[in-house]
mmCIF file of C-alpha atoms in Angstrom:
data_model
loop_
_atom_site.group_PDB
_atom_site.id
_atom_site.type_symbol
_atom_site.label_atom_id
_atom_site.label_comp_id
_atom_site.label_asym_id
_atom_site.label_seq_id
_atom_site.Cartn_x
_atom_site.Cartn_y
_atom_site.Cartn_z
ATOM 1 C CA MET V 1 8.947 -71.980 10.537
ATOM 2 C CA SER V 2 12.400 -69.646 10.508
ATOM 3 C CA VAL V 3 13.412 -66.028 11.485
ATOM 4 C CA SER V 4 15.046 -63.737 9.078
ATOM 5 C CA PRO V 5 17.671 -62.141 10.684
ATOM 6 C CA PRO V 6 17.357 -58.490 11.991
ATOM 7 C CA PRO V 7 19.115 -56.207 9.805
ATOM 8 C CA SER V 8 22.698 -54.873 10.822
ATOM 9 C CA ALA V 9 23.019 -51.755 12.334
ATOM 10 C CA ARG V 10 25.133 -50.436 9.614
ATOM 11 C CA LEU V 11 22.455 -51.396 7.126
ATOM 12 C CA LEU V 12 20.078 -49.618 9.504
ATOM 13 C CA LYS V 13 22.769 -46.229 9.461
ATOM 14 C CA LEU V 14 22.635 -46.054 5.716
ATOM 15 C CA GLY V 15 18.728 -46.401 5.832
ATOM 16 C CA VAL V 16 18.604 -43.482 7.394
ATOM 17 C CA LEU V 17 21.117 -41.064 6.065
ATOM 18 C CA ALA V 18 19.354 -42.362 2.829
ATOM 19 C CA SER V 19 15.961 -41.455 4.111
ATOM 20 C CA ALA V 20 17.518 -38.217 5.370
ATOM 21 C CA VAL V 21 18.787 -36.815 2.020
ATOM 22 C CA LEU V 22 15.847 -37.770 0.038
ATOM 23 C CA MET V 23 13.905 -35.719 2.717
ATOM 24 C CA LEU V 24 16.546 -32.806 2.148
ATOM 25 C CA ALA V 25 16.219 -33.017 -1.838
ATOM 26 C CA ALA V 26 12.869 -32.645 -1.554
ATOM 27 C CA LEU V 27 12.475 -29.702 0.866
ATOM 28 C CA GLY V 28 15.147 -28.263 -1.673
ATOM 29 C CA LEU V 29 13.272 -29.145 -5.075
ATOM 30 C CA PHE V 30 9.953 -27.528 -2.830
ATOM 31 C CA ALA V 31 12.291 -24.203 -1.853
ATOM 32 C CA LEU V 32 13.112 -23.689 -4.989
ATOM 33 C CA SER V 33 9.027 -24.013 -6.468
ATOM 34 C CA LEU V 34 8.025 -21.360 -4.076
ATOM 35 C CA ASN V 35 10.657 -18.829 -4.825
ATOM 36 C CA GLY V 36 10.117 -19.497 -8.448
ATOM 37 C CA ARG V 37 6.205 -19.245 -8.198
ATOM 38 C CA ASP V 38 4.410 -16.413 -9.960
ATOM 39 C CA HIS V 39 8.075 -15.648 -11.816
ATOM 40 C CA ASP V 40 8.122 -16.282 -15.503
ATOM 41 C CA ASP V 41 11.590 -16.186 -17.669
ATOM 42 C CA GLY V 42 9.307 -13.342 -19.775
ATOM 43 C CA ASP V 43 9.038 -10.759 -16.518
ATOM 44 C CA VAL V 44 11.215 -8.234 -16.181
ATOM 45 C CA ARG V 45 13.911 -8.875 -13.004
ATOM 46 C CA LEU V 46 15.016 -6.166 -10.940
ATOM 47 C CA VAL V 47 16.989 -6.940 -8.045
ATOM 48 C CA VAL V 48 16.794 -4.463 -4.699
ATOM 49 C CA THR V 49 19.797 -4.373 -2.775
ATOM 50 C CA ALA V 50 20.913 -2.509 1.012
ATOM 51 C CA GLN V 51 21.942 0.080 -2.021
ATOM 52 C CA GLY V 52 19.356 0.763 -4.578
ATOM 53 C CA CYS V 53 18.291 -0.963 -8.033
ATOM 54 C CA GLU V 54 19.911 -3.870 -9.470
ATOM 55 C CA PRO V 55 20.721 -2.992 -12.590
ATOM 56 C CA ARG V 56 20.106 1.505 -12.079
ATOM 57 C CA GLU V 57 18.695 1.505 -15.418
ATOM 58 C CA LEU V 58 16.066 0.080 -17.038
ATOM 59 C CA SER V 59 14.273 -0.576 -20.518
ATOM 60 C CA VAL V 60 11.921 -1.708 -21.734
ATOM 61 C CA PRO V 61 8.421 -1.165 -24.568
ATOM 62 C CA ALA V 62 6.001 0.809 -24.346
ATOM 63 C CA GLY V 63 2.656 -0.983 -23.083
ATOM 64 C CA GLU V 64 2.225 -3.880 -20.353
ATOM 65 C CA THR V 65 4.985 -5.618 -18.719
ATOM 66 C CA ARG V 66 5.541 -7.880 -15.662
ATOM 67 C CA PHE V 67 8.665 -6.830 -13.620
ATOM 68 C CA SER V 68 10.255 -9.429 -10.754
ATOM 69 C CA ILE V 69 10.883 -7.685 -8.030
ATOM 70 C CA VAL V 70 13.305 -8.768 -6.119
ATOM 71 C CA ASN V 71 14.427 -8.276 -1.890
ATOM 72 C CA ASP V 72 18.467 -8.704 -1.546
ATOM 73 C CA SER V 73 18.609 -6.903 1.416
ATOM 74 C CA GLN V 74 18.193 -7.721 5.044
ATOM 75 C CA ARG V 75 14.494 -5.659 5.500
ATOM 76 C CA ALA V 76 11.128 -5.445 3.911
ATOM 77 C CA ILE V 77 11.178 -2.907 0.923
ATOM 78 C CA GLU V 78 8.919 -1.059 -1.367
ATOM 79 C CA TRP V 79 9.293 -0.407 -4.821
ATOM 80 C CA GLU V 80 8.023 2.129 -7.092
ATOM 81 C CA ILE V 81 7.636 3.716 -10.406
ATOM 82 C CA LEU V 82 7.047 7.648 -10.219
ATOM 83 C CA ASP V 83 6.165 9.674 -12.821
ATOM 84 C CA GLY V 84 8.007 13.252 -11.688
ATOM 85 C CA VAL V 85 6.339 13.057 -7.649
ATOM 86 C CA MET V 86 3.506 11.169 -9.010
ATOM 87 C CA VAL V 87 4.015 7.334 -8.101
ATOM 88 C CA LEU V 88 1.998 5.212 -11.369
ATOM 89 C CA GLU V 89 2.468 1.773 -9.688
ATOM 90 C CA GLU V 90 4.306 0.022 -6.756
ATOM 91 C CA ARG V 91 5.117 -3.148 -4.421
ATOM 92 C CA GLU V 92 4.911 -2.856 -0.555
ATOM 93 C CA ASN V 93 6.176 -5.164 2.066
ATOM 94 C CA ILE V 94 8.118 -7.334 0.052
ATOM 95 C CA ALA V 95 10.230 -9.735 2.429
ATOM 96 C CA PRO V 96 13.963 -10.051 2.471
ATOM 97 C CA GLY V 97 14.880 -13.024 0.287
ATOM 98 C CA LEU V 98 11.987 -13.052 -1.612
ATOM 99 C CA HIS V 99 10.154 -11.332 -4.857
ATOM 100 C CA GLN V 100 6.673 -10.263 -6.238
ATOM 101 C CA PRO V 101 5.414 -9.610 -9.506
ATOM 102 C CA LEU V 102 4.097 -6.283 -10.483
ATOM 103 C CA THR V 103 1.891 -5.726 -13.805
ATOM 104 C CA ALA V 104 2.727 -1.900 -15.098
ATOM 105 C CA THR V 105 1.188 -0.644 -18.443
ATOM 106 C CA LEU V 106 2.718 2.678 -19.631
ATOM 107 C CA ALA V 107 3.488 5.375 -21.828
ATOM 108 C CA ALA V 108 6.570 6.105 -23.413
ATOM 109 C CA GLY V 109 8.784 8.043 -21.736
ATOM 110 C CA ASP V 110 11.846 8.807 -18.950
ATOM 111 C CA TYR V 111 9.754 6.959 -14.995
ATOM 112 C CA ALA V 112 12.259 7.301 -11.278
ATOM 113 C CA MET V 113 12.078 3.844 -9.476
ATOM 114 C CA THR V 114 12.391 4.353 -5.456
ATOM 115 C CA CYS V 115 14.179 1.248 -4.772
ATOM 116 C CA GLY V 116 14.575 0.428 -1.084
ATOM 117 C CA LEU V 117 15.058 2.848 1.492
ATOM 118 C CA LEU V 118 13.707 6.097 0.873
ATOM 119 C CA SER V 119 17.392 7.627 1.035
ATOM 120 C CA ASN V 120 18.047 5.080 -1.815
ATOM 121 C CA PRO V 121 19.179 6.727 -4.704
ATOM 122 C CA HIS V 122 16.332 6.555 -7.231
ATOM 123 C CA GLY V 123 16.536 3.881 -10.362
ATOM 124 C CA THR V 124 15.431 5.189 -13.982
ATOM 125 C CA LEU V 125 13.274 3.305 -15.986
ATOM 126 C CA HIS V 126 12.874 4.139 -19.583
ATOM 127 C CA VAL V 127 9.705 3.283 -21.580
ATOM 128 C CA THR V 128 10.346 2.763 -25.443
ATOM 129 C CA ALA V 129 7.540 3.657 -28.131
ATOM 130 C CA ASN V 130 5.694 0.312 -28.926
ATOM 131 C CA ASP V 131 3.451 1.164 -31.920
ATOM 132 C CA ASP V 132 2.251 -2.091 -31.179
ATOM 133 C CA ALA V 133 1.025 -1.539 -27.703
ATOM 134 C CA PRO V 134 -2.851 -0.791 -26.817
ATOM 135 C CA ALA V 135 -3.738 2.287 -25.719
ATOM 136 C CA VAL V 136 -2.928 2.931 -22.386
ATOM 137 C CA ALA V 137 -4.639 5.873 -21.107
ATOM 138 C CA LEU V 138 -8.585 5.899 -20.375
ATOM 139 C CA SER V 139 -11.310 7.826 -22.295
ATOM 140 C CA ARG V 140 -10.793 11.225 -20.508
ATOM 141 C CA GLN V 141 -14.040 12.834 -21.722
ATOM 142 C CA ALA V 142 -15.578 9.582 -20.007
ATOM 143 C CA PHE V 143 -14.967 11.017 -16.615
ATOM 144 C CA ILE V 144 -15.109 14.642 -16.995
ATOM 145 C CA ALA V 145 -17.563 13.718 -14.388
ATOM 146 C CA PRO V 146 -16.854 11.745 -11.745
ATOM 147 C CA LEU V 147 -13.249 13.453 -11.685
ATOM 148 C CA ALA V 148 -15.138 16.885 -11.358
ATOM 149 C CA GLU V 149 -16.968 14.786 -8.709
ATOM 150 C CA TYR V 150 -13.783 13.664 -7.119
ATOM 151 C CA LYS V 151 -11.715 16.978 -6.520
ATOM 152 C CA VAL V 152 -14.871 18.449 -4.744
ATOM 153 C CA TYR V 153 -14.458 15.474 -2.245
ATOM 154 C CA LEU V 154 -10.958 15.697 -2.064
ATOM 155 C CA THR V 155 -11.213 19.771 -1.791
ATOM 156 C CA LEU V 156 -13.498 19.655 1.301
ATOM 157 C CA GLN V 157 -11.524 16.802 2.971
ATOM 158 C CA THR V 158 -8.661 18.318 3.022
ATOM 159 C CA ARG V 159 -10.321 21.127 4.517
ATOM 160 C CA ARG V 160 -10.861 19.053 6.991
ATOM 161 C CA LEU V 161 -7.564 17.609 7.456
ATOM 162 C CA VAL V 162 -6.023 20.679 7.843
ATOM 163 C CA GLU V 163 -8.927 21.562 10.467
ATOM 164 C CA ALA V 164 -8.184 18.314 12.518
ATOM 165 C CA ALA V 165 -4.273 19.230 12.225
ATOM 166 C CA GLU V 166 -4.508 22.530 13.439
ATOM 167 C CA ALA V 167 -6.346 20.898 16.344
ATOM 168 C CA LEU V 168 -3.727 18.615 16.637
ATOM 169 C CA HIS V 169 -1.018 21.259 17.203
ATOM 170 C CA GLN V 170 -2.178 22.863 18.917
ATOM 171 C CA ALA V 171 -3.135 20.227 21.631
ATOM 172 C CA ILE V 172 0.423 19.093 21.114
ATOM 173 C CA ALA V 173 2.036 22.400 21.744
ATOM 174 C CA ALA V 174 -0.150 22.399 24.887
ATOM 175 C CA GLY V 175 0.357 19.017 26.174
ATOM 176 C CA GLU V 176 -2.485 18.047 26.601
ATOM 177 C CA LEU V 177 -2.166 14.109 25.629
ATOM 178 C CA GLU V 178 -6.005 13.299 25.654
ATOM 179 C CA ALA V 179 -7.275 16.110 23.187
ATOM 180 C CA ALA V 180 -4.601 15.141 21.226
ATOM 181 C CA ARG V 181 -5.058 11.862 20.652
ATOM 182 C CA THR V 182 -8.468 12.723 19.981
ATOM 183 C CA ALA V 183 -7.612 15.087 17.327
ATOM 184 C CA TYR V 184 -4.773 12.033 15.925
ATOM 185 C CA ARG V 185 -7.684 10.271 15.226
ATOM 186 C CA GLU V 186 -9.646 12.498 13.496
ATOM 187 C CA ALA V 187 -6.567 13.996 11.248
ATOM 188 C CA ARG V 188 -6.180 9.901 10.499
ATOM 189 C CA LEU V 189 -9.424 9.306 9.913
ATOM 190 C CA ILE V 190 -9.266 11.455 7.379
ATOM 191 C CA ASP V 191 -5.690 11.001 5.643
ATOM 192 C CA GLN V 192 -6.739 7.447 4.641
ATOM 193 C CA ARG V 193 -9.711 9.093 2.754
ATOM 194 C CA LEU V 194 -7.274 10.397 0.911
ATOM 195 C CA ALA V 195 -5.029 7.689 0.892
ATOM 196 C CA MET V 196 -5.415 6.728 -2.613
ATOM 197 C CA ALA V 197 -5.132 10.148 -3.979
ATOM 198 C CA THR V 198 -1.807 11.207 -1.595
ATOM 199 C CA GLY V 199 -0.216 8.478 -2.806
ATOM 200 C CA LEU V 200 -0.084 9.595 -5.983
ATOM 201 C CA TYR V 201 2.660 12.794 -4.750
ATOM 202 C CA SER V 202 5.504 10.706 -3.330
ATOM 203 C CA ASP V 203 7.161 13.257 -1.848
ATOM 204 C CA LEU V 204 4.035 14.653 0.584
ATOM 205 C CA ASP V 205 2.877 10.293 1.358
ATOM 206 C CA GLU V 206 6.488 9.840 2.641
ATOM 207 C CA ARG V 207 6.787 12.837 4.964
ATOM 208 C CA LEU V 208 2.533 11.652 5.745
ATOM 209 C CA ASN V 209 2.676 7.988 6.212
ATOM 210 C CA ALA V 210 5.820 6.596 5.692
ATOM 211 C CA ARG V 211 6.754 3.674 8.409
ATOM 212 C CA ALA V 212 9.585 4.056 10.171
ATOM 213 C CA GLU V 213 10.774 0.673 8.453
ATOM 214 C CA TYR V 214 11.923 2.371 5.605
ATOM 215 C CA PHE V 215 13.821 4.730 7.182
ATOM 216 C CA ALA V 216 17.760 3.603 7.700
ATOM 217 C CA LYS V 217 17.914 4.689 11.769
ATOM 218 C CA ARG V 218 13.804 3.492 11.721
ATOM 219 C CA GLU V 219 12.455 5.687 14.583
ATOM 220 C CA GLN V 220 15.809 7.736 15.111
ATOM 221 C CA ASP V 221 15.966 8.564 11.702
ATOM 222 C CA PRO V 222 15.708 12.373 10.926
ATOM 223 C CA GLN V 223 12.838 11.855 7.953
ATOM 224 C CA PHE V 224 10.178 9.717 10.233
ATOM 225 C CA VAL V 225 7.757 12.209 10.560
ATOM 226 C CA GLY V 226 4.644 12.444 10.049
ATOM 227 C CA PHE V 227 1.411 10.133 11.551
ATOM 228 C CA HIS V 228 3.588 6.880 12.443
ATOM 229 C CA ARG V 229 5.506 9.129 14.266
ATOM 230 C CA LEU V 230 3.234 10.732 15.530
ATOM 231 C CA ALA V 231 1.391 7.741 16.974
ATOM 232 C CA ARG V 232 4.735 6.448 18.676
ATOM 233 C CA GLY V 233 4.801 9.619 21.064
ATOM 234 C CA LEU V 234 1.413 10.209 21.813
ATOM 235 C CA PHE V 235 0.248 5.555 22.158
ATOM 236 C CA ASP V 236 3.242 3.666 23.012
ATOM 237 C CA ALA V 237 5.496 6.766 24.923
ATOM 238 C CA GLU V 238 1.878 8.363 26.344
ATOM 239 C CA SER V 239 3.451 12.273 26.095
ATOM 240 C CA THR V 240 3.368 15.073 23.835
ATOM 241 C CA ASP V 241 7.210 15.520 24.433
ATOM 242 C CA GLY V 242 9.008 16.648 21.084
ATOM 243 C CA LEU V 243 6.117 16.518 19.275
ATOM 244 C CA THR V 244 5.769 20.585 18.143
ATOM 245 C CA PRO V 245 7.713 20.095 15.415
ATOM 246 C CA ILE V 246 6.774 17.222 13.914
ATOM 247 C CA ALA V 247 3.169 18.384 14.460
ATOM 248 C CA ALA V 248 3.935 21.412 12.694
ATOM 249 C CA GLN V 249 4.854 19.793 9.641
ATOM 250 C CA LEU V 250 2.558 18.189 9.211
ATOM 251 C CA LEU V 251 0.021 20.543 9.470
ATOM 252 C CA GLU V 252 2.200 22.170 6.813
ATOM 253 C CA ASP V 253 1.721 19.246 4.371
ATOM 254 C CA ALA V 254 -1.905 18.926 5.049
ATOM 255 C CA ARG V 255 -2.145 22.577 3.254
ATOM 256 C CA THR V 256 0.297 21.514 0.505
ATOM 257 C CA LEU V 257 -1.535 18.856 -0.442
ATOM 258 C CA GLY V 258 -4.992 20.742 -0.463
ATOM 259 C CA GLU V 259 -3.149 23.359 -3.090
ATOM 260 C CA ARG V 260 -1.510 19.881 -5.102
ATOM 261 C CA PHE V 261 -5.585 18.609 -5.493
ATOM 262 C CA ARG V 262 -6.902 22.147 -6.271
ATOM 263 C CA HIS V 263 -4.348 22.471 -8.825
ATOM 264 C CA GLN V 264 -3.681 19.638 -10.709
ATOM 265 C CA ALA V 265 -5.248 16.425 -11.393
ATOM 266 C CA ILE V 266 -5.963 12.868 -11.200
ATOM 267 C CA PRO V 267 -5.530 10.612 -13.781
ATOM 268 C CA PRO V 268 -8.765 8.727 -14.231
ATOM 269 C CA ALA V 269 -7.228 5.448 -14.443
ATOM 270 C CA GLN V 270 -5.701 6.305 -11.209
ATOM 271 C CA LEU V 271 -9.164 5.750 -9.097
ATOM 272 C CA ALA V 272 -9.238 2.584 -9.593
ATOM 273 C CA ASN V 273 -5.740 1.901 -9.810
ATOM 274 C CA GLY V 274 -4.640 3.349 -7.102
ATOM 275 C CA SER V 275 -7.332 2.505 -4.556
ATOM 276 C CA ALA V 276 -6.848 -0.935 -4.752
ATOM 277 C CA ARG V 277 -2.592 0.145 -4.618
ATOM 278 C CA VAL V 278 -3.129 1.728 -1.290
ATOM 279 C CA LEU V 279 -5.843 -1.567 0.493
ATOM 280 C CA GLU V 280 -2.637 -3.741 -0.510
ATOM 281 C CA ALA V 281 -0.446 -1.919 0.916
ATOM 282 C CA TRP V 282 -2.584 -2.161 4.587
ATOM 283 C CA HIS V 283 -3.179 -6.045 3.962
ATOM 284 C CA ALA V 284 0.505 -5.974 2.839
ATOM 285 C CA HIS V 285 1.447 -4.959 6.641
ATOM 286 C CA ALA V 286 -1.333 -6.499 8.375
ATOM 287 C CA LEU V 287 -0.395 -9.886 7.639
ATOM 288 C CA ASP V 288 2.575 -9.301 9.626
ATOM 289 C CA SER V 289 0.452 -8.892 12.762
ATOM 290 C CA LYS V 290 -1.590 -11.868 14.346
ATOM 291 C CA THR V 291 -3.717 -9.673 15.735
ATOM 292 C CA LEU V 292 -5.368 -6.052 14.511
ATOM 293 C CA SER V 293 -4.521 -3.371 16.411
ATOM 294 C CA ALA V 294 -6.772 -0.046 17.048
ATOM 295 C CA HIS V 295 -4.394 1.881 14.581
ATOM 296 C CA GLU V 296 -4.597 -0.591 12.135
ATOM 297 C CA LEU V 297 -8.558 -0.817 12.231
ATOM 298 C CA LEU V 298 -8.474 2.318 11.780
ATOM 299 C CA ASP V 299 -7.030 2.875 9.285
ATOM 300 C CA LEU V 300 -9.022 0.113 7.152
ATOM 301 C CA GLN V 301 -11.509 2.398 8.393
ATOM 302 C CA GLY V 302 -10.882 5.460 6.459
ATOM 303 C CA LEU V 303 -9.304 3.583 3.930
ATOM 304 C CA THR V 304 -12.776 1.527 3.214
ATOM 305 C CA ALA V 305 -14.323 4.680 3.178
ATOM 306 C CA GLY V 306 -12.157 6.541 0.026
ATOM 307 C CA ALA V 307 -13.118 3.543 -1.825
ATOM 308 C CA GLU V 308 -16.617 3.566 -1.392
ATOM 309 C CA LYS V 309 -16.347 7.023 -2.659
ATOM 310 C CA ILE V 310 -14.197 5.577 -5.826
ATOM 311 C CA VAL V 311 -17.216 2.758 -6.268
ATOM 312 C CA THR V 312 -19.893 5.733 -6.235
ATOM 313 C CA LEU V 313 -17.832 7.430 -8.908
ATOM 314 C CA LEU V 314 -17.141 4.605 -11.342
ATOM 315 C CA ALA V 315 -20.165 2.930 -10.800
ATOM 316 C CA PRO V 316 -22.119 4.777 -13.839
ATOM 317 C CA LEU V 317 -19.725 3.103 -16.098
ATOM 318 C CA LEU V 318 -19.656 -0.029 -15.322
ATOM 319 C CA GLU V 319 -23.425 0.441 -14.797
ATOM 320 C CA ARG V 320 -23.380 0.914 -18.833
ATOM 321 C CA GLN V 321 -20.302 -0.909 -19.841
ATOM 322 C CA ALA V 322 -19.453 -4.133 -17.421
ATOM 323 C CA PRO V 323 -22.896 -4.109 -15.306
ATOM 324 C CA ASN V 324 -21.789 -7.794 -14.103
ATOM 325 C CA ALA V 325 -17.744 -5.975 -12.542
ATOM 326 C CA LEU V 326 -20.168 -3.576 -10.837
ATOM 327 C CA GLU V 327 -22.128 -6.148 -8.478
ATOM 328 C CA GLY V 328 -19.142 -8.045 -8.397
ATOM 329 C CA LEU V 329 -17.197 -4.845 -6.861
ATOM 330 C CA GLN V 330 -20.578 -3.061 -4.977
ATOM 331 C CA ALA V 331 -20.625 -7.018 -2.899
ATOM 332 C CA ARG V 332 -16.727 -7.053 -2.171
ATOM 333 C CA LEU V 333 -17.653 -3.510 -0.855
ATOM 334 C CA ALA V 334 -20.212 -4.351 1.499
ATOM 335 C CA ARG V 335 -18.776 -7.279 2.569
ATOM 336 C CA LEU V 336 -16.117 -5.665 4.115
ATOM 337 C CA GLN V 337 -17.866 -2.675 5.350
ATOM 338 C CA GLN V 338 -19.812 -5.398 6.856
ATOM 339 C CA ASP V 339 -17.128 -7.158 8.985
ATOM 340 C CA LEU V 340 -15.507 -3.879 9.646
ATOM 341 C CA PRO V 341 -15.963 -2.832 13.451
ATOM 342 C CA GLU V 342 -17.378 1.056 13.808
ATOM 343 C CA GLN V 343 -14.691 3.223 15.882
ATOM 344 C CA SER V 344 -15.679 4.678 18.802
ATOM 345 C CA ASN V 345 -13.864 7.441 20.812
ATOM 346 C CA THR V 346 -12.845 5.543 23.486
ATOM 347 C CA ALA V 347 -8.960 6.299 24.912
ATOM 348 C CA SER V 348 -7.559 3.153 22.411
ATOM 349 C CA GLY V 349 -9.799 4.976 19.523
ATOM 350 C CA ALA V 350 -11.331 1.843 18.761
ATOM 351 C CA LYS V 351 -13.814 -1.135 20.040
ATOM 352 C CA ASP V 352 -11.997 -3.981 21.556
ATOM 353 C CA SER V 353 -9.972 -5.831 18.126
ATOM 354 C CA ARG V 354 -9.663 -8.969 20.224
ATOM 355 C CA ASP V 355 -13.383 -9.264 19.422
ATOM 356 C CA VAL V 356 -12.021 -8.628 15.604
ATOM 357 C CA ASP V 357 -12.458 -10.862 12.735
ATOM 358 C CA ARG V 358 -8.791 -10.802 11.316
ATOM 359 C CA GLU V 359 -8.737 -13.514 9.134
ATOM 360 C CA ALA V 360 -12.137 -11.847 7.897
ATOM 361 C CA LEU V 361 -10.969 -8.687 7.500
ATOM 362 C CA LEU V 362 -7.829 -10.217 5.332
ATOM 363 C CA ALA V 363 -9.816 -11.626 3.082
ATOM 364 C CA ASP V 364 -12.493 -8.891 1.771
ATOM 365 C CA THR V 365 -9.621 -6.272 1.784
ATOM 366 C CA GLN V 366 -7.253 -8.474 -0.678
ATOM 367 C CA ALA V 367 -11.097 -9.346 -2.687
ATOM 368 C CA LEU V 368 -11.967 -5.880 -2.738
ATOM 369 C CA ALA V 369 -8.321 -4.893 -4.147
ATOM 370 C CA ASP V 370 -8.078 -7.313 -6.046
ATOM 371 C CA THR V 371 -11.411 -6.469 -8.056
ATOM 372 C CA LEU V 372 -10.388 -2.610 -8.104
ATOM 373 C CA ASP V 373 -6.724 -3.868 -9.530
ATOM 374 C CA SER V 374 -8.401 -5.514 -12.440
ATOM 375 C CA LEU V 375 -11.176 -2.318 -13.561
ATOM 376 C CA ASN V 376 -9.325 -0.214 -15.550
ATOM 377 C CA ARG V 377 -8.666 -2.940 -18.007
ATOM 378 C CA THR V 378 -12.755 -4.058 -18.170
ATOM 379 C CA LEU V 379 -13.136 -0.497 -18.927
ATOM 380 C CA ALA V 380 -10.509 -0.781 -21.855
ATOM 381 C CA LEU V 381 -12.117 -3.228 -22.520
ATOM 382 C CA ASN V 382 -15.604 -2.328 -22.921
ATOM 383 C CA GLY V 383 -15.117 1.448 -23.727
#
C-alpha cells in the first residue's frame, strides 16, 4: 500500500495564512452586521462628538421620525430632544463607537437637542409642517381625570421630598453622618417616584440626578451636584465634609420642582412615554454593573412605585379601549414588583444585594419599559 507524502512546510504555512485571512474577513463582516443592526437607510443620522452634535441643525417633517444617534466620542453619552426645558425624548448611556435608534413623534416647531456632555452647546431640531402626518397629541379631554389625580400625587410627594431634603440638609450641616444617610435614602426614594415628571424638566433633572460621567471633569466638575454627588460623600467617602452647599442646592431644587408641578401641566403623552424613559435609563446603567448596588436597588424601588401610579391612572382608559394591553401591562408590573427585594433601613440601605437576581430584574424592567413605551400608539389607535 502506498503512503502519500506529508504536505510540505510551505503548503502548511500557506494553509494557515489562508485560514487566518478567512477568519478575519468573517469577523469583519460580523462586526459590520452588529454595527448596522437596527439601522435603516431611512433613519435620520446624527453623530455626537466630544464637542457636540454633527450636524448642529436638523430638519424633519412633523409626525414620526426614526433617528440613529452615533457616539463618535470616547465616553458614554446621552441625547435628548427638548421643548424649552421639557424633555420629549432621550437616549442615555450610548457607548463609544456605537449607535442607538430613537423613534419620536413630533409636532411642527423648533426644538433643542442635548449633545453628549451637558457642557456642550445644544443643537437645533426644526420640525416642519406635514399635512400627511397623523395627529401627534392624545385627546386631552380623556386625560382630565388622570392628570388631576396625578397633580395631587405630585403635590403630596414633593412636600415629602422637601421635608426629607430639609432633614438631609440639617443632618449634613450638623455633621451627623448616619442621620444624613437615613435622610438621603428617604429623599432619594421619593425623588425616584417622581422621576418621570422630574425628567421632563432638563435643568432641574440635571442638577438633581445627573451622574458624574456626563460632566467634563466628572466628579471634580463644579456642576456635578445633586443626589449622586451627595451619595459619593455620604457612602463612598463616609463623610459630610463639603456637602452642606450641595444639600442646600438640592433643597432649593426640590422646592422649585414643587412650584413647577403646581403651575405647569404634564403633557398626557408623557405619562406612559416618560415612565418608559426613566426605566430604560435605569436599565442602561444597570447593564454596566456585574451586581446591583444598594443604591441602584433603592432607585428601582422608587421608579417602580412611580410606574405603578402611572399604570393606575391609565387603567380606566386602557380597560375601555385596549383591555389586552392593560392585562399585559399589569402582569409586567406585578412581575417586577415580585422580583424586586424590599428595602430596609440598614447602614447599606438595602438587603444584601448579592442575593438579588440581577438578570431577572433587568429583564423585568425592560419588559415593563417596552410595554409602557407602546401605550401611546395603542391609545391613539383606539382613541
